[in-house]
Short mmCIF file of C-alpha atoms in Angstrom, two decimals:
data_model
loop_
_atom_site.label_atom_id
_atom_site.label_comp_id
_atom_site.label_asym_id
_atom_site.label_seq_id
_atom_site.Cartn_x
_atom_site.Cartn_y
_atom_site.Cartn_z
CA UNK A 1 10.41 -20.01 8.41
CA UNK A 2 7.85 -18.56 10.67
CA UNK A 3 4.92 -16.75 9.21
CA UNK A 4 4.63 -12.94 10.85
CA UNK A 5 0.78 -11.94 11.99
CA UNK A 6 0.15 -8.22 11.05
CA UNK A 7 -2.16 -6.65 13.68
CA UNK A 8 -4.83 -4.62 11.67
CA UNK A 9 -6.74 -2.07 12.99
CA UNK A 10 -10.16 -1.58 10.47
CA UNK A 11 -11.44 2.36 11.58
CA UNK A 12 -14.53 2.65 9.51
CA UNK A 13 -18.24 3.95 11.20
CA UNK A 14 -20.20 2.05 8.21
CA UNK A 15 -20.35 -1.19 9.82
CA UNK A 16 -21.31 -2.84 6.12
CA UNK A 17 -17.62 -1.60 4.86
CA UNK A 18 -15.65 -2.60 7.57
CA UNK A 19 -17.08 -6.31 7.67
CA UNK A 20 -16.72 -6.53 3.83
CA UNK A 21 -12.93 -5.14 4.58
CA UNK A 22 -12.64 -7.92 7.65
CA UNK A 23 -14.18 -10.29 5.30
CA UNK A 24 -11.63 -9.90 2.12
CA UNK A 25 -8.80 -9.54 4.36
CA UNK A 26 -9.75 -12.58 6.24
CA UNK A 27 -8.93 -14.51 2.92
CA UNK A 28 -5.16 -14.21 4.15
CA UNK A 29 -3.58 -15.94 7.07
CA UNK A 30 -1.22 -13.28 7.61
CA UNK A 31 -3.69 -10.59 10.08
CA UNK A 32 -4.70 -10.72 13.00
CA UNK A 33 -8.35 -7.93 12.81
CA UNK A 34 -9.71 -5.63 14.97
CA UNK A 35 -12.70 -3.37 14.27
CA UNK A 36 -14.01 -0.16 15.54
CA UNK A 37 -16.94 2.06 14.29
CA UNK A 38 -16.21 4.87 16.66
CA UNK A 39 -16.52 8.36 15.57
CA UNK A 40 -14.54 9.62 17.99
CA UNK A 41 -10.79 10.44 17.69
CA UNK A 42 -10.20 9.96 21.41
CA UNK A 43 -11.67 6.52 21.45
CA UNK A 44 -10.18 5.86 17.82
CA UNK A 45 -6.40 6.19 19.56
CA UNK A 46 -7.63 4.47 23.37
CA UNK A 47 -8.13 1.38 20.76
CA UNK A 48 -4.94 2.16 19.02
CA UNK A 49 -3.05 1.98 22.06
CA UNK A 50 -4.79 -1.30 23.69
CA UNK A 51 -4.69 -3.10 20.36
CA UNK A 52 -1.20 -1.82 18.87
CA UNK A 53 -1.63 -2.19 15.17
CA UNK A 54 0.59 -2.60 12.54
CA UNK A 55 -1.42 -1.28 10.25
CA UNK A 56 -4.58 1.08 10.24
CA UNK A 57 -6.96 1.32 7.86
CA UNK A 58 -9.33 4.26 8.27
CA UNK A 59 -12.28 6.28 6.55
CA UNK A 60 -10.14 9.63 5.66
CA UNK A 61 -13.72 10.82 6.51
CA UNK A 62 -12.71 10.53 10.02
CA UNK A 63 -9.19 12.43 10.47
CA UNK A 64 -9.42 14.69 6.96
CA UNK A 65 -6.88 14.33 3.71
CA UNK A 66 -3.91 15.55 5.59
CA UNK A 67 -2.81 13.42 8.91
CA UNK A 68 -2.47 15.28 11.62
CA UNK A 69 1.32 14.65 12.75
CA UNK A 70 -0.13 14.46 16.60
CA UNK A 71 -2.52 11.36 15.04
CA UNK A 72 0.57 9.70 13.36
CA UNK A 73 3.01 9.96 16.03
CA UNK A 74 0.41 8.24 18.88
CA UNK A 75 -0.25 5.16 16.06
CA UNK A 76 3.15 4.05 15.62
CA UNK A 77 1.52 2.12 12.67
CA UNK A 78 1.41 2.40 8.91
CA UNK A 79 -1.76 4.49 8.24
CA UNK A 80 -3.81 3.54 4.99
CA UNK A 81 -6.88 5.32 3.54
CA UNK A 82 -10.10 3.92 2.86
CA UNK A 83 -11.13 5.27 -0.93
CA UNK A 84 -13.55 5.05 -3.26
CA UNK A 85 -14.45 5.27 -6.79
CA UNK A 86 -12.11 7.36 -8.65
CA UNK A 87 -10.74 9.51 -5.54
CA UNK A 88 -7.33 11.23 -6.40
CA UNK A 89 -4.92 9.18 -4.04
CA UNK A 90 -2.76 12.32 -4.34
CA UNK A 91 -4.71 14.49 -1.77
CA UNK A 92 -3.92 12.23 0.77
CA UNK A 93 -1.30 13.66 2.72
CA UNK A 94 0.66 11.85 5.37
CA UNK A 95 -0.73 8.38 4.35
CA UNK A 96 1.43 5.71 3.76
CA UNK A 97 -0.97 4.28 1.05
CA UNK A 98 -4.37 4.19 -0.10
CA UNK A 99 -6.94 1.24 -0.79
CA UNK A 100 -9.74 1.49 -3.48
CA UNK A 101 -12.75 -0.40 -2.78
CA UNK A 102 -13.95 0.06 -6.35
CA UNK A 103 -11.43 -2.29 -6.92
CA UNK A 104 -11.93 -6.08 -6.54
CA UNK A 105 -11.34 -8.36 -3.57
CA UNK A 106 -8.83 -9.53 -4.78
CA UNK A 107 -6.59 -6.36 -6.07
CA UNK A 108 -8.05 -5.02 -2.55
CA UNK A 109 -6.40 -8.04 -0.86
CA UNK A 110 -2.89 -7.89 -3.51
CA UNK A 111 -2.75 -4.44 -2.73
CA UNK A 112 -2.64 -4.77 0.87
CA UNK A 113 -0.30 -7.40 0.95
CA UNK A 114 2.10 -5.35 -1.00
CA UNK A 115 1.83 -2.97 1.42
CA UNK A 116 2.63 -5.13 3.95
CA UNK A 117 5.34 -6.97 2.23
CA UNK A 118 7.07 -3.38 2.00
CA UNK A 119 6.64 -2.83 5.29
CA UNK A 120 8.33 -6.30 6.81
CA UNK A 121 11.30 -4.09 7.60
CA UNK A 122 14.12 -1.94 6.78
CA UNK A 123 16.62 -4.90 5.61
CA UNK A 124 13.25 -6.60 3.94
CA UNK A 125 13.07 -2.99 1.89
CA UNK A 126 16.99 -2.78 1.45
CA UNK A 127 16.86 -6.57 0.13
CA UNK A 128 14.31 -5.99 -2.26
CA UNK A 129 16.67 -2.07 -3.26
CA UNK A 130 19.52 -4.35 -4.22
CA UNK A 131 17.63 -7.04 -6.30
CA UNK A 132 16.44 -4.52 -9.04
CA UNK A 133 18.61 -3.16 -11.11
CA UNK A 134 18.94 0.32 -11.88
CA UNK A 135 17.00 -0.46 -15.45
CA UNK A 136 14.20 -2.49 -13.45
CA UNK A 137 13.36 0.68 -10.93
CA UNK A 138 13.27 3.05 -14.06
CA UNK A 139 10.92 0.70 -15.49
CA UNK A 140 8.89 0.27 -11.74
CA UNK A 141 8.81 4.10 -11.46
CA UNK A 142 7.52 4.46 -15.27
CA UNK A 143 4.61 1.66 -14.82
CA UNK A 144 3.77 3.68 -11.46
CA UNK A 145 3.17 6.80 -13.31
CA UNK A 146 1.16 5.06 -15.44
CA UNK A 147 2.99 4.35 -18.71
CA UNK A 148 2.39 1.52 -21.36
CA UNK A 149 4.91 -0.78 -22.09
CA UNK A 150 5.20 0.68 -25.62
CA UNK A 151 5.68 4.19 -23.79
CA UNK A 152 8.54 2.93 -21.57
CA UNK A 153 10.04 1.38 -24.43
CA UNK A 154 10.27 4.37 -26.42
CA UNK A 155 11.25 6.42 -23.26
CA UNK A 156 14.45 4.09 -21.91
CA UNK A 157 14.93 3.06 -25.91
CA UNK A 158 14.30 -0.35 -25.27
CA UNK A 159 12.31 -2.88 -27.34
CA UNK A 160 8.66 -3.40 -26.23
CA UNK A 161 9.68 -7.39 -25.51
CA UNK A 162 12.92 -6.32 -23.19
CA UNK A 163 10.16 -3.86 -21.27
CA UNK A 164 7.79 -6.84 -21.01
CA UNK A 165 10.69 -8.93 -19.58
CA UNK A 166 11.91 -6.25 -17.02
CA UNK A 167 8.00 -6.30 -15.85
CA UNK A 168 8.62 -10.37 -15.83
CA UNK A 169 11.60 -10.16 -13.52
CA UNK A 170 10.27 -7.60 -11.59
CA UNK A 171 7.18 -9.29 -10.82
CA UNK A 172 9.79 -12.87 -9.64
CA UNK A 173 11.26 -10.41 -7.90
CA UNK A 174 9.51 -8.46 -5.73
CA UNK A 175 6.27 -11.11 -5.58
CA UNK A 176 4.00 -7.94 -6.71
CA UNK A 177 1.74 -8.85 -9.82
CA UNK A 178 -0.09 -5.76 -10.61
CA UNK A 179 0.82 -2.28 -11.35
CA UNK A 180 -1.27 -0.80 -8.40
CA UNK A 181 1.07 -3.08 -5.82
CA UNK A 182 4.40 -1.91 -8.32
CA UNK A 183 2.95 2.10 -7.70
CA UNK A 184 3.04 1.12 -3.65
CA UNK A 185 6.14 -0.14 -4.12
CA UNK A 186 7.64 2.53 -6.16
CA UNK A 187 6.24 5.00 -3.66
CA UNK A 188 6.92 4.04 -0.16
CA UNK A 189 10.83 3.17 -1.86
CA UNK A 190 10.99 6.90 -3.24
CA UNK A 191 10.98 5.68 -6.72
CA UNK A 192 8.30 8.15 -7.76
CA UNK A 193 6.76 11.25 -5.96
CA UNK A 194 3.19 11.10 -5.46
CA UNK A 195 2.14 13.48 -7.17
CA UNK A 196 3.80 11.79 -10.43
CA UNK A 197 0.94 9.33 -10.29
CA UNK A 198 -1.66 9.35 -13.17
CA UNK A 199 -4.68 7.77 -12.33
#
């Protein structure tokens, strides 16, 4: 099977953030990086449009909390904000998903990767619809607003040891470990609403 290369696009002006971004991301095969620390929006989509991205991540600094539909429509890519600290990912409107960089390289990296996973494609998605049960996307949509296990159990009336072996199959499943990439997942397949999401 041939390993797909994900064209990413890093838009970011603090040159220290983007190359620590390059630099985690790097630690997967499966991108191919670009880099700009323009300011400007007009430059920002001249490189959009020679480098065609996949995938953008950007400084919501730069374009504001809600995407402008004009921006969105010219990338043709999925757009992901650059957060920090404990940012609300809920004001971002029009972004396909946040990243945290309060969060380690390696949850930085997961996360990203579950993104992308999601991302691989319409049948990819529809695949991944049809392996979970109905009982295993309750449970997906109730870790992705933030619930314990003993909470979900008590919600769905399940023992705590039939949650913790939905989570098991879940994670087999869908190849996502942690409940940041299962909120991703639960959000870009309409599991959840955003603004379900308890941070």
């Amino acid at each position: 099977m041939i390993q797909s290369i994900h064209k990413l696009l890093i838009v970011e002006p603090n040159a220290v953030i983007a190359l620590g971004l390059e630099a985690v991301i790097k630690r997967s095969n499966k991108f191919r990086i670009q880099i700009t620390l323009d300011l400007d929006l007009e430059n920002i989509i001249s490189t959009i449009k020679f480098f065609t991205p996949d995938i953008i991540l950007i400084n919501p600094i730069l374009l504001g909390t809600h995407l402008d539909e004009r921006f969105v429509s010219a990338a043709h890519a999925k757009i992901i904000a650059i957060t920090m600290g404990g940012v609300d990912s809920a004001i971002f409107y029009g972004y396909d998903a946040t990243i945290n960089l309060a969060e380690s390289s390696e949850v930085i990296l997961q996360n990203l990767l579950s993104i992308v996973s999601l991302s691989e494609g319409d049948d990819a998605n529809l695949d991944n619809e049809r392996l979970l049960s109905p009982r295993e996307k309750d449970v997906v949509a109730f870790v992705a607003k933030g619930l314990t296990n003993k909470e979900i159990s008590s919600k769905l009336s399940i023992s705590i040891h039939t949650v913790i072996t939905h989570r098991r199959n879940i994670a087999k499943k869908l190849k996502i470990h942690s409940p940041s990439g299962l909120t991703i997942y639960a959000i870009v397949n309409k599991l959840v609403n955003i603004d379900e999401i308890h941070t």
